[in-house]
Coordinates of C-alpha atoms in Angstrom, one line a residue:
M6 CA 10.2 212.8 27.5
A7 CA 7.4 215.7 29.6
V8 CA 9.0 218.1 31.6
D9 CA 8.4 218.4 34.9
Y10 CA 7.5 221.9 35.1
T11 CA 6.8 222.0 39.1
K12 CA 10.2 221.4 40.3
Y13 CA 11.5 224.7 38.2
L14 CA 8.7 226.5 39.8
R15 CA 7.8 228.0 43.3
M16 CA 3.9 227.1 43.0
E17 CA 3.0 229.0 46.4
K18 CA 3.5 231.9 43.9
M19 CA 0.9 230.7 41.7
P20 CA -1.3 231.4 39.8
L21 CA 1.2 233.1 37.7
Y22 CA 0.8 237.7 37.6
W23 CA 0.6 238.1 33.7
C24 CA -2.6 239.1 31.5
P25 CA -4.6 236.1 29.6
G26 CA -2.7 235.8 26.4
C27 CA 0.1 237.5 27.3
G28 CA 3.1 235.9 25.2
D29 CA 5.7 235.8 28.7
G30 CA 4.3 232.1 29.9
I31 CA 5.3 230.8 26.4
V32 CA 8.6 232.3 26.3
L33 CA 9.4 231.0 30.6
K34 CA 7.9 227.7 29.3
C35 CA 10.5 227.7 26.3
Y36 CA 13.3 228.3 28.9
L37 CA 12.7 225.8 31.5
E38 CA 12.3 223.3 28.5
A39 CA 16.0 224.5 27.8
I40 CA 17.7 224.2 30.8
D41 CA 15.9 221.2 31.7
E42 CA 16.9 219.8 28.7
L43 CA 20.9 221.2 29.3
G44 CA 20.4 219.4 32.7
W45 CA 21.5 222.0 35.2
S46 CA 21.1 222.0 38.5
K47 CA 18.6 224.6 40.3
D48 CA 21.7 225.3 42.7
D49 CA 23.9 226.1 39.9
C50 CA 21.3 228.3 38.3
A51 CA 20.9 232.5 39.2
M52 CA 18.5 234.9 37.1
V53 CA 17.9 238.3 37.7
S54 CA 15.3 240.8 36.8
G55 CA 14.7 244.5 36.9
I56 CA 10.9 245.9 36.2
G57 CA 8.4 245.3 34.5
C58 CA 5.6 242.2 33.1
A59 CA 8.5 239.9 32.1
A60 CA 10.5 240.5 35.0
R61 CA 8.5 239.1 37.4
V62 CA 9.4 235.6 36.5
T63 CA 12.2 235.6 39.1
G64 CA 9.3 235.4 41.4
Y65 CA 8.0 232.3 40.1
V66 CA 11.4 230.4 39.3
D67 CA 13.3 228.1 42.0
F68 CA 16.7 229.4 41.4
H69 CA 18.8 232.0 43.3
T70 CA 17.2 235.1 42.2
L71 CA 17.6 238.8 42.0
H72 CA 14.8 240.9 41.8
T73 CA 16.1 244.8 41.1
I74 CA 15.5 248.2 39.5
H75 CA 14.5 248.6 36.7
G76 CA 17.3 249.0 33.8
R77 CA 19.6 248.0 35.8
A78 CA 18.9 244.1 35.9
V79 CA 22.1 243.5 33.2
A80 CA 24.9 245.7 35.8
V81 CA 23.8 243.2 38.5
A82 CA 23.8 240.1 37.2
V83 CA 27.6 241.0 35.9
G84 CA 28.6 241.5 39.3
V85 CA 26.9 237.9 40.1
K86 CA 29.2 236.6 37.0
M87 CA 32.5 237.8 38.4
S88 CA 31.8 236.9 41.8
H89 CA 30.8 233.1 40.7
P90 CA 32.1 232.8 37.4
D91 CA 30.9 228.9 38.0
K92 CA 27.5 229.8 38.0
H93 CA 25.1 230.1 34.6
V94 CA 23.3 233.5 35.4
F95 CA 20.6 234.9 33.4
V96 CA 18.4 237.9 32.3
F97 CA 14.9 238.1 31.5
G98 CA 12.8 241.2 31.1
G99 CA 11.2 243.5 28.8
D100 CA 12.2 246.3 25.9
G101 CA 11.4 248.8 28.3
D102 CA 13.4 247.7 31.1
I103 CA 16.4 246.3 29.7
V104 CA 16.6 248.4 26.7
H105 CA 15.0 251.6 26.8
I106 CA 16.7 252.4 30.0
G107 CA 18.8 249.5 30.9
G108 CA 20.9 250.0 26.9
N109 CA 24.1 251.5 28.6
H110 CA 24.8 248.2 30.1
L111 CA 23.4 246.0 27.8
L112 CA 26.0 247.6 25.4
H113 CA 28.7 246.8 27.3
A114 CA 27.7 243.5 28.5
C115 CA 27.9 243.1 25.2
R116 CA 31.3 244.7 24.5
R117 CA 33.2 242.8 27.0
N118 CA 31.6 239.1 26.0
V119 CA 30.5 238.0 29.0
D120 CA 29.1 234.9 30.0
I121 CA 25.8 235.7 30.9
T122 CA 21.9 235.4 28.9
V123 CA 19.9 237.7 27.9
V124 CA 16.1 237.1 27.3
L125 CA 14.5 240.1 25.8
I126 CA 11.2 239.8 25.6
N127 CA 10.0 242.4 22.9
N128 CA 6.3 243.5 23.5
W129 CA 6.5 247.2 21.9
I130 CA 5.5 248.9 24.5
Y131 CA 5.9 249.6 28.5
G132 CA 3.4 247.0 29.5
M133 CA 3.2 247.0 33.5
T134 CA 4.2 250.1 34.2
G135 CA 1.0 252.3 32.4
G136 CA 1.6 251.4 28.7
Q137 CA 4.1 254.0 27.4
H138 CA 6.3 254.4 24.0
S139 CA 9.9 252.4 24.2
C140 CA 12.3 252.2 21.7
T141 CA 11.3 249.4 19.8
T142 CA 7.7 250.6 19.6
P143 CA 6.4 250.8 15.9
P144 CA 6.2 253.9 14.4
G145 CA 2.6 255.2 14.3
A146 CA 1.4 253.0 17.3
K147 CA -0.4 254.6 19.7
A148 CA 0.6 254.2 23.9
S149 CA -0.2 256.4 27.0
T150 CA 2.7 258.3 26.2
A151 CA 1.6 259.0 22.8
P152 CA -1.6 259.0 21.9
R153 CA -1.6 260.6 18.3
G154 CA 0.5 257.3 17.8
T155 CA 4.8 257.4 18.3
F156 CA 7.1 259.2 15.5
E157 CA 10.7 258.2 16.8
P158 CA 12.6 255.8 14.8
T159 CA 14.0 252.5 16.9
I160 CA 16.1 250.5 17.4
D161 CA 17.4 247.2 16.1
V162 CA 18.2 245.7 19.2
C163 CA 19.5 242.4 17.7
K164 CA 21.7 244.2 15.1
M165 CA 22.5 247.2 17.7
A166 CA 23.5 243.8 20.0
I167 CA 26.0 242.6 17.4
G168 CA 27.8 246.0 16.2
A169 CA 28.4 246.2 20.0
G170 CA 30.3 243.2 20.2
A171 CA 28.0 240.1 21.9
G172 CA 29.1 236.6 20.6
Y173 CA 25.6 235.2 20.0
V174 CA 22.4 236.5 18.7
A175 CA 19.0 235.3 18.2
R176 CA 15.5 236.4 17.4
G177 CA 12.8 234.3 18.1
F178 CA 8.8 234.3 18.5
A179 CA 6.5 233.0 21.0
G180 CA 4.1 232.1 18.6
D181 CA 6.8 229.6 17.8
P182 CA 8.1 227.9 20.5
V183 CA 9.5 224.7 19.3
R184 CA 12.1 226.9 17.6
L185 CA 12.1 229.3 20.3
T186 CA 13.4 226.8 23.4
K187 CA 16.1 225.8 19.9
L188 CA 17.5 229.3 20.9
I189 CA 17.5 229.9 23.7
K190 CA 19.1 226.1 24.8
E191 CA 21.8 227.2 22.3
G192 CA 22.4 230.9 23.3
L193 CA 22.2 228.6 26.9
A194 CA 25.3 226.6 26.0
Y195 CA 27.4 229.4 24.0
K196 CA 30.0 230.5 26.4
G197 CA 29.9 234.1 26.7
F198 CA 27.3 237.0 26.2
S199 CA 24.4 236.0 24.4
L200 CA 20.6 237.5 23.5
I201 CA 17.3 236.0 22.5
E202 CA 15.4 239.1 21.3
V203 CA 11.6 237.3 21.7
F204 CA 9.1 239.0 20.0
S205 CA 5.7 238.5 22.3
P206 CA 2.1 240.3 22.4
C207 CA 0.9 242.5 24.6
P208 CA -2.8 242.3 24.1
I209 CA -3.7 244.6 26.9
N210 CA -1.4 247.7 26.7
F211 CA -0.6 247.6 23.0
G212 CA -3.1 245.0 20.7
R213 CA -6.0 247.0 22.9
R214 CA -5.2 250.5 22.9
N215 CA -4.1 250.1 19.0
K216 CA -7.1 247.7 17.8
L217 CA -5.5 244.8 16.9
G218 CA -8.1 242.5 18.1
D219 CA -8.2 239.6 20.5
P220 CA -4.8 238.0 20.9
A221 CA -4.9 235.1 18.5
K222 CA -5.0 238.1 16.0
L223 CA -2.4 240.2 17.8
M224 CA 0.2 237.2 17.6
D225 CA -0.4 237.0 13.3
Y226 CA 0.0 240.8 13.7
M227 CA 3.1 240.6 15.2
K228 CA 4.3 237.6 13.1
S229 CA 3.8 239.4 9.7
F230 CA 6.8 241.7 10.8
L231 CA 9.1 238.2 10.7
V232 CA 10.6 236.2 8.5
S233 CA 12.8 233.3 8.9
S234 CA 16.6 233.4 8.3
A235 CA 16.7 230.9 5.6
K236 CA 14.1 232.6 3.8
A237 CA 15.2 236.3 3.7
K238 CA 19.0 234.8 1.9
K239 CA 16.8 234.3 -0.6
M240 CA 14.9 237.8 -0.5
S241 CA 16.2 241.4 -1.6
E242 CA 17.1 244.7 0.7
E243 CA 14.1 246.0 -0.7
E244 CA 11.7 242.9 0.3
L245 CA 13.1 243.1 4.1
K246 CA 12.5 246.5 4.5
G247 CA 10.4 246.6 7.4
K248 CA 10.7 243.1 8.3
F249 CA 12.8 241.2 11.3
V250 CA 14.4 238.5 10.6
T251 CA 14.7 235.4 13.4
G252 CA 16.9 232.6 13.6
V253 CA 20.7 232.2 15.1
L254 CA 21.6 236.3 13.7
H255 CA 25.3 236.2 14.8
K256 CA 27.6 233.9 16.8
D257 CA 31.0 234.2 17.2
E258 CA 33.2 231.2 19.7
S259 CA 36.5 232.5 18.8
K260 CA 35.7 235.3 20.8
P261 CA 37.5 235.2 24.2
E262 CA 35.0 235.7 27.3
L263 CA 35.7 237.8 30.0
T264 CA 35.4 235.7 33.6
E265 CA 37.9 233.8 31.8
S266 CA 39.7 236.6 30.8
Y267 CA 39.8 237.8 34.3
R268 CA 41.2 235.0 35.5
Q269 CA 44.1 234.2 33.8
L270 CA 44.7 238.5 34.4
V271 CA 44.6 238.0 38.1
E272 CA 47.2 234.2 38.0
K273 CA 49.7 236.1 36.0
A274 CA 49.4 239.1 38.7
Q275 CA 49.6 237.0 41.6
A276 CA 53.0 235.0 40.0
S277 CA 54.5 238.8 39.2
D278 CA 53.5 239.9 42.8
E279 CA 55.3 236.4 44.4
Y280 CA 58.1 236.6 41.8
W281 CA 58.7 240.2 43.4
A282 CA 58.4 239.2 46.7
K283 CA 60.5 236.4 46.9
Y284 CA 63.0 238.4 45.2
A285 CA 62.8 241.1 48.0
K286 CA 63.8 238.3 50.6
G287 CA 66.0 237.2 48.2
T288 CA 64.2 233.7 48.3
L289 CA 63.8 234.0 43.9
T290 CA 64.0 230.0 42.8
D291 CA 65.2 229.0 38.7
A292 CA 61.4 227.4 39.6
D293 CA 60.4 230.3 40.6
K294 CA 61.9 232.4 37.3
D295 CA 60.4 229.6 34.8
K296 CA 56.9 230.7 36.2
I297 CA 56.5 234.3 34.6
T298 CA 58.4 235.5 31.8
R299 CA 60.1 238.7 31.9
E300 CA 57.5 240.2 29.2
E301 CA 54.8 239.4 31.3
L302 CA 56.9 241.1 34.7
K303 CA 57.3 244.1 32.8
G304 CA 53.3 244.4 31.3
L305 CA 51.3 243.5 34.2
Y306 CA 54.4 245.0 37.5
P307 CA 51.9 248.1 38.4
Y308 CA 54.8 250.1 39.7
D309 CA 58.5 250.9 37.8
V310 CA 60.0 247.9 37.0
E311 CA 63.0 249.3 35.1
T312 CA 65.2 249.2 38.1
P313 CA 64.3 245.1 39.6
L314 CA 64.8 244.4 36.2
K315 CA 67.7 245.3 35.7
E316 CA 68.8 243.6 38.9
W317 CA 67.2 240.7 37.2
K318 CA 69.6 241.1 34.5
K319 CA 72.5 240.4 37.3
L320 CA 71.0 236.7 38.4

């Protein structure tokens, strides 16, 4: 059944801000299709973005949205999720915003495995803010801050996320929207931190500056760096040099999710506080003792527990 995209968009904000040939619109379409297939209510969805071309999406989608400052979208999204763990929280942004500036926040969200989904559009450049090179700009490519070509090593974002502890990591391509929709849908449904990196063309600030032709030729150029995970399994390390593998790269469903761990801690802490309050008043019952173990009391009580525990032994 065809998706009615208009019900997810603020139509008064149309037409889109993005340049002709930009891949951001394709990625947004895939994302909305994934949301539609999951059947999630708009009222249960919150999207956060920082600054940049991709970050403009929070103005277009009709969810709860926050358009925040440069590089801080992931940190804000974590705060939204911690205060509203029942909501679906997403981040939409580019490589400059989320990785180059906001990399520290990204690392800690991966480590904590907090249940948010980051759709990272990697177009190899700061598209909106002037065409500066980012930490993913290929060596030798030209940018406004590298008119003779970049010479810095780059970051493989997916490998970095896996190393930092992310639960779900995938890489897709704007030129393969059917597969990209499946990757985004799987990432959204994952209970924990999910990152979907999307290779997507910037024909103006990257393609034109590097004389890579029209948007279709730039799409083909990006595609030449990509190889599917199925094909990669049959290739040697030497053959994979300079290539980026697409598909689901990592998925760990055994890893604890942050908001769930926090909820469990709060429940135990409340039981501990309730226990000691009743103990002090002399109203402790046998049922209260069954709610929390002696070892849990020792681990959760923030003060000296030796005296009350000695008293407890007398009970």
